[in-house]
CSV table of C-alpha atoms in Angstrom, one decimal:
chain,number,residue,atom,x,y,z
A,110,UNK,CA,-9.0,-23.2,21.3
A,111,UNK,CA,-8.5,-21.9,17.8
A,112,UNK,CA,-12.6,-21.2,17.7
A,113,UNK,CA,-13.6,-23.0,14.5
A,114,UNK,CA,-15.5,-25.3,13.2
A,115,UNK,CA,-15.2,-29.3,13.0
A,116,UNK,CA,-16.0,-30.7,9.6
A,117,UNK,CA,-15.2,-34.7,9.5
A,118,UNK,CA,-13.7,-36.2,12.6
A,119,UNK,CA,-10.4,-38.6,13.0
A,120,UNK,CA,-9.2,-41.3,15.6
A,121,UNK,CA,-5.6,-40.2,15.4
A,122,UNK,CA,-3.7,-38.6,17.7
A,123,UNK,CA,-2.0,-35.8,16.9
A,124,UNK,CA,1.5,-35.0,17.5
A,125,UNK,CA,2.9,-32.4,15.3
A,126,UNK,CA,1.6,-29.6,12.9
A,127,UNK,CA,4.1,-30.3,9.2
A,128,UNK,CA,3.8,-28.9,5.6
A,129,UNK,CA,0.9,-30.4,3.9
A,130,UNK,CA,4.0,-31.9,1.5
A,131,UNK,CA,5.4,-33.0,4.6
A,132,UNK,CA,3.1,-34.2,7.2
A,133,UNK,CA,2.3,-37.9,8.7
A,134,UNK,CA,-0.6,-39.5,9.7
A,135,UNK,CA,-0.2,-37.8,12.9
A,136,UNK,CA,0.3,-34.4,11.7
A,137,UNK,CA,-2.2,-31.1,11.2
A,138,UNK,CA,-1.6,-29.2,8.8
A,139,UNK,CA,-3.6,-26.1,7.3
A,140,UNK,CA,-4.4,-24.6,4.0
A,141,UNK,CA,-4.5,-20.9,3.8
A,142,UNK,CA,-5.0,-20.5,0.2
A,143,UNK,CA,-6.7,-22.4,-2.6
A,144,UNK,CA,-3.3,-23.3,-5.1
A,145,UNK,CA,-3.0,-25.7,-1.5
A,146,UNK,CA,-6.1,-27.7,-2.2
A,147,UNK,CA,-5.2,-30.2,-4.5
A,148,UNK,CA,-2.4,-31.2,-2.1
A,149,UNK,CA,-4.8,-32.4,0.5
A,150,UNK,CA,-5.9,-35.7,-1.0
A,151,UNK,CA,-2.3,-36.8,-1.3
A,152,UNK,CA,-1.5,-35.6,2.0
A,153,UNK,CA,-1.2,-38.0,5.0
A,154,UNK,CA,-2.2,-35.3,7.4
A,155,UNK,CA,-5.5,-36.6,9.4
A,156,UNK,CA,-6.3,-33.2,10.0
A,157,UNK,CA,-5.7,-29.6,8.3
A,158,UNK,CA,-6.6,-25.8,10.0
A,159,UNK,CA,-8.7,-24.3,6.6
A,160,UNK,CA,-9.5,-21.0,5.6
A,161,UNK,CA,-13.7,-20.8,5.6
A,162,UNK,CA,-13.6,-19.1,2.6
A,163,UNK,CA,-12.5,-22.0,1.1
A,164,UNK,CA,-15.7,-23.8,1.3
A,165,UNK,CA,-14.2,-27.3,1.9
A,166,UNK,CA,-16.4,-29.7,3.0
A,167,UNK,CA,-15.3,-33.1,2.3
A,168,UNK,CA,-12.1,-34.7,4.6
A,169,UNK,CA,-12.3,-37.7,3.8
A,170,UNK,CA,-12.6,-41.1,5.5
A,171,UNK,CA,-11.1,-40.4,9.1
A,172,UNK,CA,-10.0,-37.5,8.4
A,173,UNK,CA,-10.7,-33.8,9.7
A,174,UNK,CA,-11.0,-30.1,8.4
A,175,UNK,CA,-11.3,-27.2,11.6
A,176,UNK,CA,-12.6,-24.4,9.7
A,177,UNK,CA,-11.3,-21.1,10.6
A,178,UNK,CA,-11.9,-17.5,9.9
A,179,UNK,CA,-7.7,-16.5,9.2
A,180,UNK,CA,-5.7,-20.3,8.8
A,181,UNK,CA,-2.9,-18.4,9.4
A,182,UNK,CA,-3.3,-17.1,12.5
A,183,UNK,CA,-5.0,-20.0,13.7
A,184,UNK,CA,-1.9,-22.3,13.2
A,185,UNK,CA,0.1,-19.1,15.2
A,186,UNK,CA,-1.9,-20.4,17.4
A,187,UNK,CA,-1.6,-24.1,17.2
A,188,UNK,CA,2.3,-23.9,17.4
A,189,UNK,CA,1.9,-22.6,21.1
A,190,UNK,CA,0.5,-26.0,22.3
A,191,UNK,CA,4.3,-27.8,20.5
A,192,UNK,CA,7.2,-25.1,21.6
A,193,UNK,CA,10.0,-27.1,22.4
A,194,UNK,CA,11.4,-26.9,26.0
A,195,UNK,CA,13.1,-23.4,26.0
A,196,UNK,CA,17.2,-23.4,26.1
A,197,UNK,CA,18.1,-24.0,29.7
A,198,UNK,CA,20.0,-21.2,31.1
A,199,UNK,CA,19.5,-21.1,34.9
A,200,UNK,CA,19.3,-17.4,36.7
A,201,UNK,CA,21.8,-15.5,37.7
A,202,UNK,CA,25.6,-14.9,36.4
A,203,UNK,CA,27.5,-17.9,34.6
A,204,UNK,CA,31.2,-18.1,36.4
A,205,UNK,CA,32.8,-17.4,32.6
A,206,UNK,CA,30.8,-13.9,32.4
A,207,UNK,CA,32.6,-10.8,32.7
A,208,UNK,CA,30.2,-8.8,34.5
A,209,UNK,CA,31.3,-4.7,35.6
A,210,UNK,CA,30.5,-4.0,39.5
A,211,UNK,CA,28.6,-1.2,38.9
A,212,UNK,CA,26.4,-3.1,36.6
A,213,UNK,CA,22.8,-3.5,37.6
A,214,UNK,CA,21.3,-6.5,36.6
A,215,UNK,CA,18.2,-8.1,38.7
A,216,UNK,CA,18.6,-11.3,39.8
A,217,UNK,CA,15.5,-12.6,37.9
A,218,UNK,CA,18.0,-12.1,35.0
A,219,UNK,CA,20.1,-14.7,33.4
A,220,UNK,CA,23.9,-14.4,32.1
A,221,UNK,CA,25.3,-16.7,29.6
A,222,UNK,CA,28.4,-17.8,29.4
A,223,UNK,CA,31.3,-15.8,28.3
A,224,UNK,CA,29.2,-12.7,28.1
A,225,UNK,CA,30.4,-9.0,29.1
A,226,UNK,CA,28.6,-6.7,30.6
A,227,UNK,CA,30.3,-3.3,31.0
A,228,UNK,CA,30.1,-0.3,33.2
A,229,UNK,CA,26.8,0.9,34.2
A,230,UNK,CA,24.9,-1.6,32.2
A,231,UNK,CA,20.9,-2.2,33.7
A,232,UNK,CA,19.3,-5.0,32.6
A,233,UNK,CA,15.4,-6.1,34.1
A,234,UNK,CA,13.9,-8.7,35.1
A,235,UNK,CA,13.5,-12.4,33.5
A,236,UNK,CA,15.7,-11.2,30.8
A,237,UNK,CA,17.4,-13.8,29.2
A,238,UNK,CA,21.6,-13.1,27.7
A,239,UNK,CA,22.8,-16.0,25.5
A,240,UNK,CA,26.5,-16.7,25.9
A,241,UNK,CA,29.0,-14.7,24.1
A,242,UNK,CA,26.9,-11.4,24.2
A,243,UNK,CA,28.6,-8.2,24.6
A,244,UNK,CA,26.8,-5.4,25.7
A,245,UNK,CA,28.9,-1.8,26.5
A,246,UNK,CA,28.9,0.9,28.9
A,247,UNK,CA,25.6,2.4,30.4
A,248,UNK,CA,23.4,0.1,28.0
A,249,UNK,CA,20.2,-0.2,29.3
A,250,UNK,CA,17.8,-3.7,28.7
A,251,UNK,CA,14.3,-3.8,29.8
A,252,UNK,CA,12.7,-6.7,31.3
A,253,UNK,CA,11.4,-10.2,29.8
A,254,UNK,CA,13.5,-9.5,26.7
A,255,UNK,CA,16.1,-12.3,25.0
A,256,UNK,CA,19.3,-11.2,23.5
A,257,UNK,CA,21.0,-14.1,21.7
A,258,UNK,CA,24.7,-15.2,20.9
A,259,UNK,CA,26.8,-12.8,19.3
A,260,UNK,CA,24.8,-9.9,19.5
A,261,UNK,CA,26.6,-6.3,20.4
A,262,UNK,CA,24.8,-3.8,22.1
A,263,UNK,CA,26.8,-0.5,21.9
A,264,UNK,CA,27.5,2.0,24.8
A,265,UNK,CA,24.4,3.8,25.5
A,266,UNK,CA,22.0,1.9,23.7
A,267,UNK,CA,18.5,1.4,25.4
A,268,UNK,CA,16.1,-2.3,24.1
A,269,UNK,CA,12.5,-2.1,25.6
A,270,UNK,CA,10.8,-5.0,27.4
A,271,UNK,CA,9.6,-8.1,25.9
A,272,UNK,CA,11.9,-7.7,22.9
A,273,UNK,CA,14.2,-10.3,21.2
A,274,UNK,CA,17.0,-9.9,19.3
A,275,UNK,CA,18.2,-12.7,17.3
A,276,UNK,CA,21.7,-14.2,16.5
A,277,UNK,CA,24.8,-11.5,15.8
A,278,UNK,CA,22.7,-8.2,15.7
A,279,UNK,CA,24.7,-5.4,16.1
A,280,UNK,CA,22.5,-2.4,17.6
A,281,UNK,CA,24.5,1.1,17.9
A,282,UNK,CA,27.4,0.4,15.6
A,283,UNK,CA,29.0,4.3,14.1
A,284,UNK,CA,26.7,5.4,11.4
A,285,UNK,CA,28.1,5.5,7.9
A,286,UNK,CA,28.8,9.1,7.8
A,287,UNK,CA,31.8,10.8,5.9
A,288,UNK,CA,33.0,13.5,3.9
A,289,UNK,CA,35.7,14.8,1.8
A,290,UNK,CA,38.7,16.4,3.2
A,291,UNK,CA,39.3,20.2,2.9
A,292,UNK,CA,42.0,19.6,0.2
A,293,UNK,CA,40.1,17.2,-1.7
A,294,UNK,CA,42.3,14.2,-1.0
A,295,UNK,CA,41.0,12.1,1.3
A,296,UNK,CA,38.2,11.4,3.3
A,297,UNK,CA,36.9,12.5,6.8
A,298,UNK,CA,34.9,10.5,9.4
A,299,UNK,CA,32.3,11.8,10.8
A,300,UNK,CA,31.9,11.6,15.1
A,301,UNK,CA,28.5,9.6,15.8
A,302,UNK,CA,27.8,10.7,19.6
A,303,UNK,CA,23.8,9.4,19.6
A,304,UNK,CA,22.4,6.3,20.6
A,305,UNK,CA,19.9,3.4,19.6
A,306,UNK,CA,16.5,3.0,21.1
A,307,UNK,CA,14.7,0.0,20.7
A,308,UNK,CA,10.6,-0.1,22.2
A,309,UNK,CA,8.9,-3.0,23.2
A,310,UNK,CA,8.1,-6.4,21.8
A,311,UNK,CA,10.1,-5.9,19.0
A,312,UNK,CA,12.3,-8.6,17.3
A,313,UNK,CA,15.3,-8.0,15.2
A,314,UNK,CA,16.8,-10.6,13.2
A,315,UNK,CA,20.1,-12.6,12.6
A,316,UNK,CA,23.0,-10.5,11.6
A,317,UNK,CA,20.7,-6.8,11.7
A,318,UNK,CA,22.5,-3.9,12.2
A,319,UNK,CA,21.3,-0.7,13.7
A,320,UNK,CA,23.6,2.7,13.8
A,321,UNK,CA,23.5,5.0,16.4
A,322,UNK,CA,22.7,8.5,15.7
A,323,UNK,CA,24.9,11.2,14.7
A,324,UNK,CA,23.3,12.9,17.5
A,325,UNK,CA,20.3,11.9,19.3
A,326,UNK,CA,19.0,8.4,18.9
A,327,UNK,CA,18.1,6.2,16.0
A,328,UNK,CA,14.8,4.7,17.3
A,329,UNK,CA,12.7,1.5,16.6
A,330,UNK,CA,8.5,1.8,17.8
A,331,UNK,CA,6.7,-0.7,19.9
A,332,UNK,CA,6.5,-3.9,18.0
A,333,UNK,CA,7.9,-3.9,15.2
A,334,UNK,CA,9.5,-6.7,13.2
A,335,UNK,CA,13.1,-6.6,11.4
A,336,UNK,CA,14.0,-9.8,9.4
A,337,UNK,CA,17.5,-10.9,8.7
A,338,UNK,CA,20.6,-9.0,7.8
A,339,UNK,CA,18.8,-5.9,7.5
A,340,UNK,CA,20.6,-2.4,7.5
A,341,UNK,CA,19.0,0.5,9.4
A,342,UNK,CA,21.2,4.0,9.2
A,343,UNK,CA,22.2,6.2,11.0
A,344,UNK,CA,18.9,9.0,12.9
A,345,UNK,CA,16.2,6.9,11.5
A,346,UNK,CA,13.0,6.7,13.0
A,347,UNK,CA,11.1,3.7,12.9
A,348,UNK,CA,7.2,3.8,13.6
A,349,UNK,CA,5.4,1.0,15.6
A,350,UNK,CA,3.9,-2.6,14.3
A,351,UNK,CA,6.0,-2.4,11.0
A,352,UNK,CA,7.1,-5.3,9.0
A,353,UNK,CA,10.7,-5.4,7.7
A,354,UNK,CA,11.6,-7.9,5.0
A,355,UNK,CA,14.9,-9.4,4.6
A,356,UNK,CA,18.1,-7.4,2.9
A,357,UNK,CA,16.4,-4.3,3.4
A,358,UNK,CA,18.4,-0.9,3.5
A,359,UNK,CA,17.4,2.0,4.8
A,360,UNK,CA,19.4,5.2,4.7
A,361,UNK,CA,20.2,7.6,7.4
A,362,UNK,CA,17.7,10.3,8.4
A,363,UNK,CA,14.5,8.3,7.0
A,364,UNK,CA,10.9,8.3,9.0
A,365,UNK,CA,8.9,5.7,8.7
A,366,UNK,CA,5.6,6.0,10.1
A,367,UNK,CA,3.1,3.1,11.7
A,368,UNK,CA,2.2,-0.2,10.1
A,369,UNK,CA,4.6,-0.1,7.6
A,370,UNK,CA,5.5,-3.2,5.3
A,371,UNK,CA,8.1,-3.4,3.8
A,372,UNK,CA,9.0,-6.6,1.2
A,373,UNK,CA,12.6,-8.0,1.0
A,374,UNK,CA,15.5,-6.3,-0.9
A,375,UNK,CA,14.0,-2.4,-0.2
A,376,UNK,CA,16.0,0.4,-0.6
A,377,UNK,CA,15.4,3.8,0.8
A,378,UNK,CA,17.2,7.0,-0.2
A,379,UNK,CA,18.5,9.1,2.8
A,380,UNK,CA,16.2,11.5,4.4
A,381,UNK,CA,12.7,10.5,2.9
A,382,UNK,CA,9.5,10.0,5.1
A,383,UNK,CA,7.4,7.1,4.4
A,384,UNK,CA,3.9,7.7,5.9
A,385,UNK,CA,1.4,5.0,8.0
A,386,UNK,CA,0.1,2.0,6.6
A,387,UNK,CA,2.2,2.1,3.2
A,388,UNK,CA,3.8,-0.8,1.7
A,389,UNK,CA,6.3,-1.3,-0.5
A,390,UNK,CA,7.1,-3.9,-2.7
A,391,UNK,CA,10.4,-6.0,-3.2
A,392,UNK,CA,13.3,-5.0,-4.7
A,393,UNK,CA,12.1,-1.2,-4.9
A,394,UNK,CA,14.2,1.8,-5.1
A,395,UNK,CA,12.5,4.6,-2.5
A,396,UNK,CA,13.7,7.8,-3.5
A,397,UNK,CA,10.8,10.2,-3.1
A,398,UNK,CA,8.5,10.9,0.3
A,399,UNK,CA,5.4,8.5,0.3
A,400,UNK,CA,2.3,9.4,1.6
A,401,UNK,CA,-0.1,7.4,4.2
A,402,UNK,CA,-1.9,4.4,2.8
A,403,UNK,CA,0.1,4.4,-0.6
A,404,UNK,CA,1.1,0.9,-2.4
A,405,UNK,CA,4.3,1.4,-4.4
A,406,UNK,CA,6.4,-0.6,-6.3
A,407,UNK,CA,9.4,-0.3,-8.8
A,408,UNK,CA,13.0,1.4,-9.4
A,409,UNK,CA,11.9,4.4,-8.7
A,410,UNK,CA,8.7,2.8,-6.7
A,411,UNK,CA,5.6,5.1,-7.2
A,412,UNK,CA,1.8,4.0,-6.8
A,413,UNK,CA,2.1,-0.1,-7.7
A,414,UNK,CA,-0.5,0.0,-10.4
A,415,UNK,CA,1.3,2.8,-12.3
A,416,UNK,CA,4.7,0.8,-12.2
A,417,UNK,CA,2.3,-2.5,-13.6
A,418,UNK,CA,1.2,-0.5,-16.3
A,419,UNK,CA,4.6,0.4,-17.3
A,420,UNK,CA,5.7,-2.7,-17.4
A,421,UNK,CA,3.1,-4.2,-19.6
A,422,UNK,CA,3.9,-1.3,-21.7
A,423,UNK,CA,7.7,-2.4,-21.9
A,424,UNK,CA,6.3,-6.0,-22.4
A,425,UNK,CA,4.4,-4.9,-25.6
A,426,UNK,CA,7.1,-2.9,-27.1
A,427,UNK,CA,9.8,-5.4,-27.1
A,428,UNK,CA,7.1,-8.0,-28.2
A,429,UNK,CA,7.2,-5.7,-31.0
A,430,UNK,CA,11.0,-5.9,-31.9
């Protein structure tokens, strides 16, 4: 199944994949990297998914290595076979659910308990609502997509097929967008009339939230990934396959092209396009456009081996006081 390549063999079954810290006799376990090595003789695992680069060639005494090409991807792979038993929510409406009449919603689908579903709402087939899910007026949800507990999908707000959205995510909130009074003493709020759009096969995480735009539609491409209480203004534009760390906070009005990665604790100034392929490093301050392919790092980030060098410049001179 995973396509590798049996070094050693072992009489134990196997029940679960585990840390290599953590693991059993009955466990597999994998090592990706080579600071893992020296974990493997005090392991218990009897078996371990292992990068080929590695070059390990000696189990031990009933005990097995499947070499791979990518151990991480393989063990994706592994944790198919041991997905536990998927929460049971039968089809159809749950009596508690508020539902709208004029709400569409196939009858593949499945409604939680205690969940509203406004006016106009559409929601395809073999999607899955948690209880306590609210999702407002004209909403639209594709099919084969999971919306969990405590998630808010504002009015007008359109999620793709295939795509989950994790614990309390808030898609189509107003958009942080104010400005000062004519007299100077106070503070105006600004009308968001857009929407959200969300493509397909993409997974936000617990406690994300997503503004609508001012006007027209803050959008999210085809599989992409958003970690955990992530903040994503008002008009952005998301590209496809990009990876979104953790406390990450993008401004209103930025464009992020394809493949993007971008590490935990990111910020990005308001209106700045980040091209394809770029990655960004944690805890950087984006405040300048960033061209396709670029590396960048820092407060302000620029090219990652330039902000390196200034640090081991910094380094030297206060090695010098």
């Amino acid at each position: 199944m995973l396509d590798g390549h049996l070094v050693g063999n072992t009489d134990q079954l196997i029940g679960e994949p585990e840390q290599i810290e953590s693991a059993n006799t009955t466990s597999i376990t994998f090592i990706g990297h080579k600071k893992y090595v020296p974990l493997w003789e005090k392991s218990k695992a009897s078996a371990a998914i292992v990068n080929r680069s590695l070059g390990l060639n000696s189990p031990g005494d009933n005990r097995a290595f499947i070499e791979v090409e990518n151990a991480d991807l393989a063990m994706a792979s592994l944790l198919d076979l041991f997905v536990p038993a998927p929460l049971k929510l039968e089809q159809g409406i749950h009596p508690s659910a508020v539902v709208d009449e004029s709400a569409t919603i196939d009858p593949g689908a499945s409604i939680g308990a205690n969940s509203y579903i406004g006016p106009d709402v559409k929601i395809g087939a073999n999607t899955t609502i948690h209880p306590n899910v609210t999702i407002l007026d004209q909403a639209e949800i594709g099919m084969h997509s999971i919306i969990k507990s405590g998630t808010v999908i504002g009015e007008r707000c359109v999620i793709g097929h295939y795509s989950i959205l994790q614990a309390n995510v808030t898609i189509g909130s107003d958009g942080f967008g104010y400005r000062a009074s004519p007299d100077g003493k106070g503070i105006v709020k600004i009308t968001h009339i857009g929407n959200v759009v969300i493509g397909n096969q993409v997974e936000i995480g617990s406690s994300t939230c997503i503004d609508r735009g001012k006007f027209s539609s803050t959008t999210i491409g085809d599989g992409t990934k958003i970690d955990n209480l992530v903040q994503i203004g008002h008009n952005c534009k998301i590209g496809r396959a990009c990876l979104i760390a953790g406390s990450c906070g993008i401004s209103g009005s930025v464009t992020m092209g394809d493949g993007v990665v971008m590490a935990g604790q990111v910020a990005v100034k308001d209106h700045v396009t980040i091209g394809n392929g770029v990655t960004i490093g944690g805890k950087s301050g984006v405040i300048n456009d960033v061209p396709d392919g670029m590396t960048i790092l820092g407060f302000p980030a620029v090219e990652a081996k330039e902000t390196l060098r200034q640090w081991a410049v910094i380094r030297q001179l206060a090695r010098k006081k």
